[in-house]
XYZ file of C-alpha atoms in Angstrom:
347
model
C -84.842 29.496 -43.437
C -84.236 33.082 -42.681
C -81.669 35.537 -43.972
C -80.133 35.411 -40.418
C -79.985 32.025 -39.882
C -78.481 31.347 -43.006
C -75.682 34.245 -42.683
C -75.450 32.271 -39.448
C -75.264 29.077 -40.807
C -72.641 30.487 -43.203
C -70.554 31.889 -40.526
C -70.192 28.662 -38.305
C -69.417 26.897 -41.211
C -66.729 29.329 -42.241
C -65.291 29.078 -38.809
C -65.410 25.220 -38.822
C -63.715 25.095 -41.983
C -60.821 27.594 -40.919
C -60.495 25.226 -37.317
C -59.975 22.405 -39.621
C -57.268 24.135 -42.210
C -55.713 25.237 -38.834
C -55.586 22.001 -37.405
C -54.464 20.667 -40.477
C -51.851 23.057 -40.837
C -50.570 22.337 -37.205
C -50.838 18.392 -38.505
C -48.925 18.999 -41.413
C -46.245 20.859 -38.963
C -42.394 18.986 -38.582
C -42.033 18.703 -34.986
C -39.427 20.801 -33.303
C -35.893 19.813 -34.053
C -34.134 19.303 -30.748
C -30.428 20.219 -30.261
C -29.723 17.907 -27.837
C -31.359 15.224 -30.316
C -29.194 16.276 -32.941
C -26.236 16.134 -31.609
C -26.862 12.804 -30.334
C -27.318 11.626 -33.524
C -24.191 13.457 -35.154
C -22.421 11.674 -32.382
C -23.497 8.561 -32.201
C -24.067 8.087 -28.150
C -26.494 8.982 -25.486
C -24.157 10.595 -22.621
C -24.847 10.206 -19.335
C -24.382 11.291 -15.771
C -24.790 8.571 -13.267
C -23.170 8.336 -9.738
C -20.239 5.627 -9.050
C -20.861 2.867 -6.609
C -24.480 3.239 -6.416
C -26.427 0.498 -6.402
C -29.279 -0.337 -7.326
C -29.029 3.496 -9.704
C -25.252 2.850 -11.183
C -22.221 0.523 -10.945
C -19.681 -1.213 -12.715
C -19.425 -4.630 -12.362
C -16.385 -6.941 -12.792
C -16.234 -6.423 -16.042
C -16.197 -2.649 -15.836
C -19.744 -2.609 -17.586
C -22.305 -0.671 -15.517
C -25.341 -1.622 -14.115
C -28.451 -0.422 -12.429
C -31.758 1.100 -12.837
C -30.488 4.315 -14.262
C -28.328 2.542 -16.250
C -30.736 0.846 -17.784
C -32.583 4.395 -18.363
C -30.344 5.629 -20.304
C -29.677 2.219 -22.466
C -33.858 2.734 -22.858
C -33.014 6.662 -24.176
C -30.101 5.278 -26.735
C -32.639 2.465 -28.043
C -35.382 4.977 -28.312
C -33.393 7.403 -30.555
C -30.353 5.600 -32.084
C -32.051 2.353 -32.762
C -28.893 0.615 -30.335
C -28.840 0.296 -26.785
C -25.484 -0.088 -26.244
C -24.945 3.189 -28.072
C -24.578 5.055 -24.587
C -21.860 6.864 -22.906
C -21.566 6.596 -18.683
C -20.015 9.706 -17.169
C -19.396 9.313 -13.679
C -20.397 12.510 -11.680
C -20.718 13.219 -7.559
C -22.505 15.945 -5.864
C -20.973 18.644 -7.148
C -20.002 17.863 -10.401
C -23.428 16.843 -11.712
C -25.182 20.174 -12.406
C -22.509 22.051 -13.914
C -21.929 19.136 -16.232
C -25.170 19.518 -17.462
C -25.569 22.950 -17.985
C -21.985 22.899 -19.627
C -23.226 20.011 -22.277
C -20.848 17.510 -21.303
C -23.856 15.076 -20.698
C -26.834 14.592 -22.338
C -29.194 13.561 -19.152
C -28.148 13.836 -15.720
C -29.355 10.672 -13.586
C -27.404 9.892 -10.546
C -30.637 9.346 -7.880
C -31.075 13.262 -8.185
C -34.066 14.808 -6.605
C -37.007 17.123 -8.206
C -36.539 20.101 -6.185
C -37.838 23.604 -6.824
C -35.023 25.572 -7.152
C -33.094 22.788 -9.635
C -35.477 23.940 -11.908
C -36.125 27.799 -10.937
C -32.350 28.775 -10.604
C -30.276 26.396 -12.559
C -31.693 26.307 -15.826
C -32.363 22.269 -15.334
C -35.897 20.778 -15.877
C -37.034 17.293 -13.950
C -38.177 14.726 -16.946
C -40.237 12.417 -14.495
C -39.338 10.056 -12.130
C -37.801 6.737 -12.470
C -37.650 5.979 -8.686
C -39.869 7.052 -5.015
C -37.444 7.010 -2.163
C -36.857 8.492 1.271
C -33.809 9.821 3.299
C -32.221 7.229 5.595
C -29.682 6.855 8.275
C -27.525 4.167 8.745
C -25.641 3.963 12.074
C -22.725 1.557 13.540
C -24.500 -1.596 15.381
C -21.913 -0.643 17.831
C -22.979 2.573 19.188
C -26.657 0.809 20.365
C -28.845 3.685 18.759
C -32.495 2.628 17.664
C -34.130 5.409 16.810
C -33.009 8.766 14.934
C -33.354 11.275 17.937
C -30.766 9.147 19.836
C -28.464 10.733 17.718
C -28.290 13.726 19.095
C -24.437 15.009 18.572
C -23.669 12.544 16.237
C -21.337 12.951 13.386
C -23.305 12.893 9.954
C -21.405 11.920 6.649
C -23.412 13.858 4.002
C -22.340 14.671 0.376
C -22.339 18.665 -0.166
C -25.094 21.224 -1.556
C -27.285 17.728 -1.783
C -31.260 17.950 -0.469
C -29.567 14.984 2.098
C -27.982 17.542 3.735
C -30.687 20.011 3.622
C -33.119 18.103 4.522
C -31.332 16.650 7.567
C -30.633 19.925 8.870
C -34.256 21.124 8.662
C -35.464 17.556 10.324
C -32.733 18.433 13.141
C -33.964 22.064 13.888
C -37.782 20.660 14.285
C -36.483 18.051 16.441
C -34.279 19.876 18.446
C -31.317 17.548 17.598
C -27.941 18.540 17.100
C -25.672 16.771 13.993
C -22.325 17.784 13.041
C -21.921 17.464 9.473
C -18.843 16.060 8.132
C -19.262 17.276 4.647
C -17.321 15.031 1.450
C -18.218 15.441 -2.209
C -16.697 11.633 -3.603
C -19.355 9.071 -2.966
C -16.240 6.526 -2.226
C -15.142 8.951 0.412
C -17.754 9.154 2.167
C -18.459 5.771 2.223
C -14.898 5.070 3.438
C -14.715 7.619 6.050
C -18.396 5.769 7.506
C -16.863 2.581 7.550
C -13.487 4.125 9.152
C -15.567 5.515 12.230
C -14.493 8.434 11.851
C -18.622 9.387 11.149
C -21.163 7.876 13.036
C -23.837 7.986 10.825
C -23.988 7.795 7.135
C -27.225 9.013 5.497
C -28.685 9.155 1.835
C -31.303 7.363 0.483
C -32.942 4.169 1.900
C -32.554 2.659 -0.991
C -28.286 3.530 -1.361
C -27.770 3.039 2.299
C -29.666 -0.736 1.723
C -26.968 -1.638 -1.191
C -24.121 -0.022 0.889
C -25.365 -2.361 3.835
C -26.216 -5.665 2.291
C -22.349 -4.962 0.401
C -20.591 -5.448 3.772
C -18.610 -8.443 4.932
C -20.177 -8.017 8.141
C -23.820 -6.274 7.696
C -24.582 -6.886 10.706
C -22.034 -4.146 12.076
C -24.185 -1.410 10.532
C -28.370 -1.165 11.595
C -30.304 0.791 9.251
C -32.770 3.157 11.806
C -36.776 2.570 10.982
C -37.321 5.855 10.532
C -36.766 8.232 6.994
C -36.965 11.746 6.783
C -38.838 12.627 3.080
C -40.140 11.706 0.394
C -38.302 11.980 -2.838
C -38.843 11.698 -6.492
C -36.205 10.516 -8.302
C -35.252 10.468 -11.914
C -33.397 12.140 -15.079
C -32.986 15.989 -15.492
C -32.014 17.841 -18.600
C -31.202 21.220 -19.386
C -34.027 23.605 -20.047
C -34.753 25.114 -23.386
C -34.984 21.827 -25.331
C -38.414 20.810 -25.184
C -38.243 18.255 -27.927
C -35.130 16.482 -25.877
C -37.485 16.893 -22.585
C -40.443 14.897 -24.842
C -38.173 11.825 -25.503
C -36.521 11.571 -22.150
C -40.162 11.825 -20.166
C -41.928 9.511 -22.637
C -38.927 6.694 -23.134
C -39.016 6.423 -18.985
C -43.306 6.656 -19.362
C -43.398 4.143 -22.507
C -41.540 1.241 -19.757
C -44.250 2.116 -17.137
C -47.049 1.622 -19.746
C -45.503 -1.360 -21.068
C -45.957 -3.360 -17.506
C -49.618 -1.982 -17.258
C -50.115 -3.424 -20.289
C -48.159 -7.013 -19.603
C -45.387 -6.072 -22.501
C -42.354 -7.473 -21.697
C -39.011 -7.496 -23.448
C -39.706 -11.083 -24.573
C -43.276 -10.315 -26.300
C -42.799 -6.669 -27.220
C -42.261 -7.860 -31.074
C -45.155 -10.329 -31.249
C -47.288 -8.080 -29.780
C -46.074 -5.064 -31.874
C -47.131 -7.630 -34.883
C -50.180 -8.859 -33.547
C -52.024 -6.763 -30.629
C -55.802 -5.619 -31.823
C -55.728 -3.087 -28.088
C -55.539 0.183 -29.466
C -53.058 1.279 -26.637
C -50.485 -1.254 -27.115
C -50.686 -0.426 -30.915
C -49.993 3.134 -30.369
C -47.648 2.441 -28.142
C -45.440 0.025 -30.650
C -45.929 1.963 -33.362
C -48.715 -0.022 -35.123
C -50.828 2.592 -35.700
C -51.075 6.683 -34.433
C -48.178 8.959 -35.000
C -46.410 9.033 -31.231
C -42.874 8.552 -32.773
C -42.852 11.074 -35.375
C -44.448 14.067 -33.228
C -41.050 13.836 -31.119
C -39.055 13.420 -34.071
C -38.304 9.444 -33.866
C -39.890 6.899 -36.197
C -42.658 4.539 -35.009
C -41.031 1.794 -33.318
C -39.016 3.944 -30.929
C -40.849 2.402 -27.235
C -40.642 -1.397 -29.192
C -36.870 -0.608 -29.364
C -36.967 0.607 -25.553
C -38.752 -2.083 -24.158
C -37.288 -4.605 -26.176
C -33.303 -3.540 -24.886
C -34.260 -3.330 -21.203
C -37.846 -4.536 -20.648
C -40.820 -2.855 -18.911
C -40.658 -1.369 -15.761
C -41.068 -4.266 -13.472
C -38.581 -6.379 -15.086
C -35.836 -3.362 -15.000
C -36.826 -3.390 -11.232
C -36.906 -7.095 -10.999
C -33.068 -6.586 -12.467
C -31.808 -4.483 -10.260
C -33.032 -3.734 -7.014
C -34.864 -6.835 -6.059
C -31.803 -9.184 -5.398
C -31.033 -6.716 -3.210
C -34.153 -7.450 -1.620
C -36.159 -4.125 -1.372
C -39.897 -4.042 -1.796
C -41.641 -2.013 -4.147
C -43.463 -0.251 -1.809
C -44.161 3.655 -3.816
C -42.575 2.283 -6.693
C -45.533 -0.122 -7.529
C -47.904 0.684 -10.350
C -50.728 2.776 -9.493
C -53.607 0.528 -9.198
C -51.261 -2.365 -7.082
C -50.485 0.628 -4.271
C -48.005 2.528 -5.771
C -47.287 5.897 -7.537
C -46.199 4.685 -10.919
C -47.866 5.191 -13.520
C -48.089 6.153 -17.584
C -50.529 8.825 -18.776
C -52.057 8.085 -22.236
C -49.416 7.487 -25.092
C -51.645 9.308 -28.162
């Protein structure tokens, strides 16, 4: 061997040995403490925002306890870090309350079927987590007034909540269209719903999915029709505030860890033999058998066992929720059934 090729030698295995102490280093590295995590903790509850009389997302039942799909979400988040499910305060917020709540601290999360738009991220201070739920913007009309299509409604009256993408949204469908609505503009969800139902709007629109629940709630569905046609296509799911990237980390990867459970046939009735028993590599990072997922976002092992354990995979927290109220899938089916759901790799 030559004097070069052994200085060379020498040098790649001087760099290869400082990668490794680097990597080690990094390894060896607590991860980030997160604020929002701590405080949880010193607490004792997850808070959060969900919206009030919103089925299949958020509603109290008869018993005052709520229900839904986010619901259910945030039960997941308290499991996840507190080791308790029911360790979770529900903060009722509308249109308007909701951001400033969360940039103030008063919640934790913000849920309430809010959409990933640009500028809720750009301008205030609020970062989407990943969505729990694909929808699109619906109209609901008065059997009554014989419309079948949306551009029948031309001059219609419009009950939309205010600063919401449903009112955007329907404003920049109407100026493509060349169809006039006139906006009657109420912040409480009850309100709105109320002043629909009074006649005093002749259409009430929000998502497909709300307007379905509002429908199938009535005495007399068959008063309302909901139109074919909707207007976007929106992601929805939790938002938290920005600068807490350790918080951001648990919230994505709780919701992810209930997707990957129903790709990989855990269920809220096996999670703990399969936590126990499972030789797939996947499922045993996922439960904590083996790999270090839990600990890299500050939680212990068996934070996703918790999860899926207290509400189930994805499918059965759908199966919970929205299907008696008889809605397909549709977008919300896993990826390789037709849908958009899915969990990137939990290593």
């Amino acid at each position: 061997m030559t004097g070069r090729a052994r200085r060379s030698l020498l040098a790649l295995g001087a760099f290869c040995a400082g990668l490794l102490a680097t990597e080690a280093a990094f390894a060896a590295d607590p991860p980030a403490a997160s604020r929002t995590l701590n405080a949880i903790r010193e607490r004792g509850s997850v808070i959060c925002g969900v919206q009030n009389d919103n089925p299949p997302f958020s509603l109290p039942d008869s018993q005052g306890q709520w229900r839904g799909l986010d619901v259910d979400s945030c039960r997941a988040l308290a499991a996840a870090t507190l080791g308790d499910a029911s360790k979770v305060t529900i903060r009722a917020v509308t249109g308007l309350t909701r951001f400033p709540s969360l940039q103030s601290g008063e919640i934790d999360v913000l849920f309430g079927s809010t959409t990933w738009t640009t500028t809720r991220e750009s301008a205030l201070g609020l970062v989407f987590a990943g969505a729990n739920y694909y929808s699109g913007q619906g109209f609901l009309v008065h059997s009554r007034l014989g419309v079948k299509t949306l551009k029948e409604l031309d001059g219609a009256s419009v009950c939309v909540p205010p600063g919401s993408t449903t009112e955007l949204i329907m404003q920049d469908w109407a100026r493509k269209n060349n169809v006039t609505f006139r906006p009657v503009v109420i912040d409480d969800p009850n309100q709105i719903q109320s002043t629909f139902l009074s006649g005093r709007c002749d259409v009430f629109t929000r998502d497909l999915t709300g307007l379905s629940g509002f429908r199938a709630r009535q005495q007399r569905p068959e008063d309302f029709t909901l139109l074919p046609e909707f207007i976007s296509m929106e992601p929805l799911g939790p938002f938290i505030r920005k600068g807490d990237d350790g918080w951001l980390d648990i919230v994505r990867w709780t919701q992810l860890a209930l997707l990957a459970a129903e790709q990989m046939d855990i269920t809220a009735a096996n999670v703990r033999e399969q936590a126990g028993s499972a030789t797939n590599p996947d499922i045993r990072r996922l439960l904590g058998a083996e790999g270090e997922v839990g600990p890299s976002m500050g939680l212990d092992k068996a934070w996703a066992a918790r999860a899926i354990a207290a509400v189930g995979n994805y499918g059965e927290v759908w199966q919970r929720n929205v299907a008696p109220m008889g809605l397909p899938r549709g977008n919300n089916r896993l990826w390789d059934q037709g849908g958009l759901m899915y969990a990137p790799p939990l290593r």
